[in-house]
Every structure is written in C-alpha cells, then in structure tokens.
Tab-separated table of C-alpha atoms in Angstrom:
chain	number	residue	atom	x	y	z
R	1	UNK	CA	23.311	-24.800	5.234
R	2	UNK	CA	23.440	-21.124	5.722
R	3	UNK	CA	21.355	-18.399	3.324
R	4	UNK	CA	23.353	-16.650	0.997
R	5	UNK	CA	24.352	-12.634	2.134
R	6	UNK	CA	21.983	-10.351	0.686
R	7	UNK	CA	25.031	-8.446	-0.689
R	8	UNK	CA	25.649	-11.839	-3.134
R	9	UNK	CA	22.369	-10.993	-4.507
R	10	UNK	CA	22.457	-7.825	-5.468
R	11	UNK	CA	19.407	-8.446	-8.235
R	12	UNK	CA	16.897	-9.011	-4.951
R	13	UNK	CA	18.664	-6.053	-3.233
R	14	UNK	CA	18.358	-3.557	-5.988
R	15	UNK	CA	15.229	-4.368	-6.619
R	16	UNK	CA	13.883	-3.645	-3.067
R	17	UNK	CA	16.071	-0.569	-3.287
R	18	UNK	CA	14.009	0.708	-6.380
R	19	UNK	CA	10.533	-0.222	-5.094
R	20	UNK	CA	11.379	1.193	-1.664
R	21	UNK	CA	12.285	4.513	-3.293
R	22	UNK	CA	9.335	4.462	-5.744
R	23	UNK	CA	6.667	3.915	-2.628
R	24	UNK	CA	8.022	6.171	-0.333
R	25	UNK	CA	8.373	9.109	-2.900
R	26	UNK	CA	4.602	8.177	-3.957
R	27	UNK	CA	3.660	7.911	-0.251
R	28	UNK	CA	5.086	11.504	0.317
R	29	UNK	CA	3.148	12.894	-2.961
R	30	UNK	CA	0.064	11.230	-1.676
R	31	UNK	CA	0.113	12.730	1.969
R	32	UNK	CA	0.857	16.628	-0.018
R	33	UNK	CA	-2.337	15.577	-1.696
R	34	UNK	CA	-4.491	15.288	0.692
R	35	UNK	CA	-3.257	17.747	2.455
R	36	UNK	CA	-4.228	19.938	-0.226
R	37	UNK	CA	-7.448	18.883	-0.498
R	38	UNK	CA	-8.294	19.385	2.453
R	39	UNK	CA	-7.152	22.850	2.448
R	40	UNK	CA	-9.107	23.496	-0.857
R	41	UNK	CA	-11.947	21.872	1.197
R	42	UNK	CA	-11.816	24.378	3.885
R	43	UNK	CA	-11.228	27.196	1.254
R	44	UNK	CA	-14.765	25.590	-0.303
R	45	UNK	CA	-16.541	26.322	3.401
R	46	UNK	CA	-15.164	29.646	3.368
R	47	UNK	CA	-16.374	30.940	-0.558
R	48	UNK	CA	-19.541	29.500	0.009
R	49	UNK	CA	-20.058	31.098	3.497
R	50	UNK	CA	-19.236	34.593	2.024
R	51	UNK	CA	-20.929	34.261	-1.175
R	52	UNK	CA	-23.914	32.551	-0.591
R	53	UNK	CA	-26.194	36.319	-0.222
R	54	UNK	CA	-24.715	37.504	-3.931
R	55	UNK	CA	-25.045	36.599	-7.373
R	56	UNK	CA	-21.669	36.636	-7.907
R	57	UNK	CA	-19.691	33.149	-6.673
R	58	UNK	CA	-16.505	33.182	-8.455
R	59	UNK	CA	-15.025	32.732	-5.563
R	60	UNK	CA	-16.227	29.135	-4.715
R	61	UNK	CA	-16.471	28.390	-8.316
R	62	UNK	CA	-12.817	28.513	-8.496
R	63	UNK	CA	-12.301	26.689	-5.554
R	64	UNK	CA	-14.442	23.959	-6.641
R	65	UNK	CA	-12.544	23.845	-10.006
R	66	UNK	CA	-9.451	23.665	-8.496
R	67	UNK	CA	-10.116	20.706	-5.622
R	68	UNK	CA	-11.358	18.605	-8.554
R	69	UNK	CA	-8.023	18.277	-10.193
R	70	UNK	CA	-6.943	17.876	-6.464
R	71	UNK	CA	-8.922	15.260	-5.712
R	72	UNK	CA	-8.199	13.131	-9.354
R	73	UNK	CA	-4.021	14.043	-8.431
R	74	UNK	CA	-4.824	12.799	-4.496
R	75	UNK	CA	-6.780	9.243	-6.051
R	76	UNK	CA	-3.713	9.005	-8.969
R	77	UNK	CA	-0.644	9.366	-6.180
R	78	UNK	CA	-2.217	6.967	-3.923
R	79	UNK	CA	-2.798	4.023	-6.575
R	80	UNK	CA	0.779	5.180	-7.356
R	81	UNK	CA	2.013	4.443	-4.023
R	82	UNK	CA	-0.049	1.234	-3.684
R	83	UNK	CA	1.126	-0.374	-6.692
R	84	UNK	CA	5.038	-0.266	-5.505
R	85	UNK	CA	4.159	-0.727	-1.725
R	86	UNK	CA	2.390	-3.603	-2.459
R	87	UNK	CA	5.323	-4.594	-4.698
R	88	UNK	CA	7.562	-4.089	-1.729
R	89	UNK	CA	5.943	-6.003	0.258
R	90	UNK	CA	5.200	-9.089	-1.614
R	91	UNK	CA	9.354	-8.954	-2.636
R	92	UNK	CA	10.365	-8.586	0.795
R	93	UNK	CA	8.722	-11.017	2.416
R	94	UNK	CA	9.976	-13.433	-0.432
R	95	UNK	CA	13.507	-12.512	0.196
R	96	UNK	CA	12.990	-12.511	3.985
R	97	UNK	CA	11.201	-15.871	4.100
R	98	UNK	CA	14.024	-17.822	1.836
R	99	UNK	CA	16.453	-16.496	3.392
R	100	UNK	CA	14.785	-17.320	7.268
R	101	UNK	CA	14.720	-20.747	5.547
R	102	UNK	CA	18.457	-20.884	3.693
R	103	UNK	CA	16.794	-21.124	0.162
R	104	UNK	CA	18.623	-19.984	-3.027
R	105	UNK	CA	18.545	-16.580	-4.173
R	106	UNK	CA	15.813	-15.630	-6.627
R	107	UNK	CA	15.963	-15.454	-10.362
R	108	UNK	CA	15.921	-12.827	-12.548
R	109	UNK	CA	12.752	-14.041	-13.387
R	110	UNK	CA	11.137	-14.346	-10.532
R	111	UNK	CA	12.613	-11.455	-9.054
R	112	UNK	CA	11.097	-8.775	-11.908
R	113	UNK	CA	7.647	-10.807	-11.787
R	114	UNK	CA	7.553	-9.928	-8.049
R	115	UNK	CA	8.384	-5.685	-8.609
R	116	UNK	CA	4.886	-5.807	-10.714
R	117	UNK	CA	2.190	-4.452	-8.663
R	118	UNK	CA	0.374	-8.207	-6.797
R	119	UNK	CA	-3.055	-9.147	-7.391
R	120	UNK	CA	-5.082	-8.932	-3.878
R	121	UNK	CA	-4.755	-11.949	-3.097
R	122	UNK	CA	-0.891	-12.708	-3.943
R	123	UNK	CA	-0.754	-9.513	-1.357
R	124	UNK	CA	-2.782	-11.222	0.997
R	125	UNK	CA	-0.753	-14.431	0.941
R	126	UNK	CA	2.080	-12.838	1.342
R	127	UNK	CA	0.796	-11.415	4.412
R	128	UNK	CA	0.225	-14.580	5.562
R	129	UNK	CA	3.671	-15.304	6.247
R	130	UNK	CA	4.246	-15.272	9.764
R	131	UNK	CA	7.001	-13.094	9.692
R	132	UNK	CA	7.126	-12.360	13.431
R	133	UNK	CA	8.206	-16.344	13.609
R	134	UNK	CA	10.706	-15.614	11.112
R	135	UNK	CA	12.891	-12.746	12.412
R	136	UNK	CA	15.336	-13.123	15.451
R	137	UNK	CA	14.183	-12.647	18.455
R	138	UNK	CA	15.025	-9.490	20.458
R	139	UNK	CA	13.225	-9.663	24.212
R	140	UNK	CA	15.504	-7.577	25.725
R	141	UNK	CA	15.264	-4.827	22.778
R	142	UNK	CA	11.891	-4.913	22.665
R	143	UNK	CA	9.531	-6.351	24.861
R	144	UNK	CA	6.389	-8.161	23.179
R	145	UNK	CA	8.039	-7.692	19.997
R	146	UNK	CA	6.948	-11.053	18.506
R	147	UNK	CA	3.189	-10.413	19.695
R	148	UNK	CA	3.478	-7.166	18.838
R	149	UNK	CA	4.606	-7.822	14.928
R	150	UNK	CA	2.230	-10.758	14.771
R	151	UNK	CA	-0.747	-8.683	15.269
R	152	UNK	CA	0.334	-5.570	12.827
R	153	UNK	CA	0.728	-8.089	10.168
R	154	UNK	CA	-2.837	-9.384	10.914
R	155	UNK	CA	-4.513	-6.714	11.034
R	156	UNK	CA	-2.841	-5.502	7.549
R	157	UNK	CA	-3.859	-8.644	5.821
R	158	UNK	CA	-7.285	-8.301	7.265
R	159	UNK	CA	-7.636	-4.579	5.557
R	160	UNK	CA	-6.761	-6.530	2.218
R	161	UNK	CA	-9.428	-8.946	2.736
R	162	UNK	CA	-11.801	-5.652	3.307
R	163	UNK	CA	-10.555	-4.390	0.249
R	164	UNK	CA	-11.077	-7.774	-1.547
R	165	UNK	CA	-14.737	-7.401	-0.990
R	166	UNK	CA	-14.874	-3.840	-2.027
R	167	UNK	CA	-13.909	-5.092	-5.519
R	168	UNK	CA	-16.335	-7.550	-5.097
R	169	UNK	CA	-19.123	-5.269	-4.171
R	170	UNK	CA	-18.114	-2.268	-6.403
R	171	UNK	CA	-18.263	-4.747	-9.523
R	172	UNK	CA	-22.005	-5.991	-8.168
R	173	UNK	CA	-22.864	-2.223	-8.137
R	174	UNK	CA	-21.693	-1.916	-11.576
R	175	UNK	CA	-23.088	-4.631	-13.086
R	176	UNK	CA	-19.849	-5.386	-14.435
R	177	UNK	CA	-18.963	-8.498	-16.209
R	178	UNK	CA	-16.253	-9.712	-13.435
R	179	UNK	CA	-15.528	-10.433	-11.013
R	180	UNK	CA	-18.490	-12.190	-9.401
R	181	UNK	CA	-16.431	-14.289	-6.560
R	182	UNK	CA	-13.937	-13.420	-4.128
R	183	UNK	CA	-11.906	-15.811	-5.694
R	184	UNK	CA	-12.437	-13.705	-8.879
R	185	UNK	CA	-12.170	-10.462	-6.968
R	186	UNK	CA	-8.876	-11.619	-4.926
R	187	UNK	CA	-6.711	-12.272	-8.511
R	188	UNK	CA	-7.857	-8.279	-9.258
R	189	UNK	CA	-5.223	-5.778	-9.266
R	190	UNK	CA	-6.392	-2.823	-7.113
R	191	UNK	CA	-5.019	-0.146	-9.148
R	192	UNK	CA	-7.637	-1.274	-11.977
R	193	UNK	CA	-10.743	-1.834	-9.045
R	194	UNK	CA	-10.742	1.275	-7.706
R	195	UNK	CA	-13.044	3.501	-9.622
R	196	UNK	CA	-12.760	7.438	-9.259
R	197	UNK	CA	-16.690	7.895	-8.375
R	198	UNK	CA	-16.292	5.561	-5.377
R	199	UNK	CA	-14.713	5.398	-1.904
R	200	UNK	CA	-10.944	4.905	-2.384
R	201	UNK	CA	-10.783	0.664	-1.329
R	202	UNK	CA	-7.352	1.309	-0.321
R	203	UNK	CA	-8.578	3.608	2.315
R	204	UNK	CA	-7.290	2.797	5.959
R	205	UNK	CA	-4.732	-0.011	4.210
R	206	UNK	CA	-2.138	1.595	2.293
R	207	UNK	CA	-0.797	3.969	4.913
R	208	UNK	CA	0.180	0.744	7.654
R	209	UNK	CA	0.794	-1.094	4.330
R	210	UNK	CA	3.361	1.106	4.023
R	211	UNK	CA	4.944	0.491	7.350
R	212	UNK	CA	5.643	-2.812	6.777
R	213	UNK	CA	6.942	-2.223	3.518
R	214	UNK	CA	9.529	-0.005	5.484
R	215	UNK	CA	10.005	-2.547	7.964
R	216	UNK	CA	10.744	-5.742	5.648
R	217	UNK	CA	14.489	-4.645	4.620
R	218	UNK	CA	15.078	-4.035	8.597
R	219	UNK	CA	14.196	-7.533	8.889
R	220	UNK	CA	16.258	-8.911	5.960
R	221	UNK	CA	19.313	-7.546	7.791
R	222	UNK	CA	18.413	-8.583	11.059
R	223	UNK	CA	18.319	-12.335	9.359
R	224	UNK	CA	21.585	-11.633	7.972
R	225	UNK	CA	23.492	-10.212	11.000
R	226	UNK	CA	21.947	-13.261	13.372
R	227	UNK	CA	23.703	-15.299	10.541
C-alpha cells in the first residue's frame, strides 16, 4: 500500500498552507518588534544620559512611554507567532508521519482540531516523532543529515519541556489555583501561561520552533517524490 499524494488531500494541504502563512507573517512582526525595542532601549540610555543634570526629562519620559506599548506589541506578536507555529508543527508532523506510514488522509475533523494552537505537551509529543527516521535518506546530499535532524528535533522538544516547567513554576509563584503538576502544566496552552510581568517562557524556543515548522512541508514532499 502506497500513501495517498498530498495533492488528493487538499484539506491537509491547505491547511498547512494557512498556518504556514499565519506563522511566518507573525514571525516577521515579532522580529520588527524587537527590533524596535531595542532601539527604543538604546534611545532610553541616550535621554537618560543627557537629562539626568536637569529638571526637565521629557525626553526619556517619552521614550519610556513609547517602549511600553513596544514591549506589550513585541510579547502580543510573539504569542501570535507561537500559537500557529506550534499549530504547524503539530499538523505537519501528523501529515508527514501517516503518510511515512501509508495511513489515510485526515478528516475534516481532525484536521481543524490540529490548526488550534497544541497544549505543551501535544507539542512535545509531537516532537517526539522521530522524524529524521521518517524522511528519505539523502547521504550524498547531505552528509550527517539523519544525525543532524535527529538532534535539532531534540533539542526543540527539550526547550518545550523548559517551558513546561516555567508554567509550572510561574503558577507556584502566583499562587494560582492550577496547575500544580507537570502533568497539569503540560495540557496548558502557552499563549494563556505566559504572563506579561514575567520572562517570555517561549524565549529561546519559538525562533528554532519555527525552523522546523518551515522544514515539515519540505519533508512531506520529499515523502511524496521517494513515492
């Protein structure tokens, strides 16, 4: 039994299309973000510098207005980002696995369940996959490629564990009601666990999040061209 050509399912392929789109365009917004803010936090440096002998500090007081709308528009554009990357990750390694294994497309159902943003630990399974077994091998393209794969994957779905006991952590700071296990904290959605008054816990994930995100469709199509 062969799997089915992506282009007989369109549902699964316009779906990564879509999230794909969404992530990257959030991705881009994030990185002009912080870019910005970090401008605005050399600007800071500056004002204060030249206004700290006077009475007079509109200067920095503007500044400091301004980088705090930066700074909630940086936070907003990278939950933004997560919540489709994630999405795109968690779909495309779905697709890429059933079709690795010759499984029937995906329903409707399933399919639109999978675009919604993953709890941790859905993430974190799907990260699990080894996808480096799954796509054809290429030696003479790439040397080490399986090795290499292997370990970006890892080291991905170790930053989601981090981030698992962030949530964990935060919510013991807080006092808050849940969650109170990393079994609680791994069926969290990060976009609602990441308060603004704290360290970002997608910080040093999303961004090679991301580049597997990009990478899963490559590897659809390298499935379907070996078949």
């Amino acid at each position: 039994m062969s799997a089915a050509p992506l282009t007989t399912t369109e549902l699964e392929a316009l779906a990564l299309r879509s999230l794909n789109a969404a992530f990257q365009t959030a991705q881009h917004e994030w990185q002009s973000a912080a870019s910005l803010w970090d401008r605005l936090h050399s600007a800071s440096d500056v004002a204060e510098l030249h206004e700290t002998q006077t009475a007079f500090q509109f200067h920095q007081e503007a500044v400091l207005k301004i980088a705090r709308g930066a700074t909630a528009y940086e936070r907003h554009t990278a939950l933004t980002a997560w919540q489709y990357t994630a999405a795109a990750v968690v779909l495309g390694v779905t697709v890429l696995q059933r079709l690795a294994e010759a499984k029937p497309p995906l329903d409707d159902a399933t399919v639109q369940e999978l675009c919604q943003e993953p709890t941790l630990g859905r993430l974190h399974q799907a990260l699990s996959v080894p996808v480096a077994d799954l796509l054809p091998g290429r030696p003479s393209v790439i040397p080490n490629e399986h090795e290499d794969t292997a370990r970006r994957w890892t080291q991905v779905r170790d930053g989601v564990d981090t981030a698992i006991k962030l949530v964990l952590d935060l919510a013991a700071d807080q006092d808050a009601a849940r969650p109170r296990t990393k079994d609680e904290a791994a069926g969290c959605l990060l976009t609602e666990h990441c308060p603004p008054h704290t360290d970002p816990v997608y910080q040093d994930v999303l961004e090679p999040l991301s580049r597997l995100a990009e990478e899963v469709p490559l590897g659809i199509l390298r499935i379907i061209d070996k078949d």
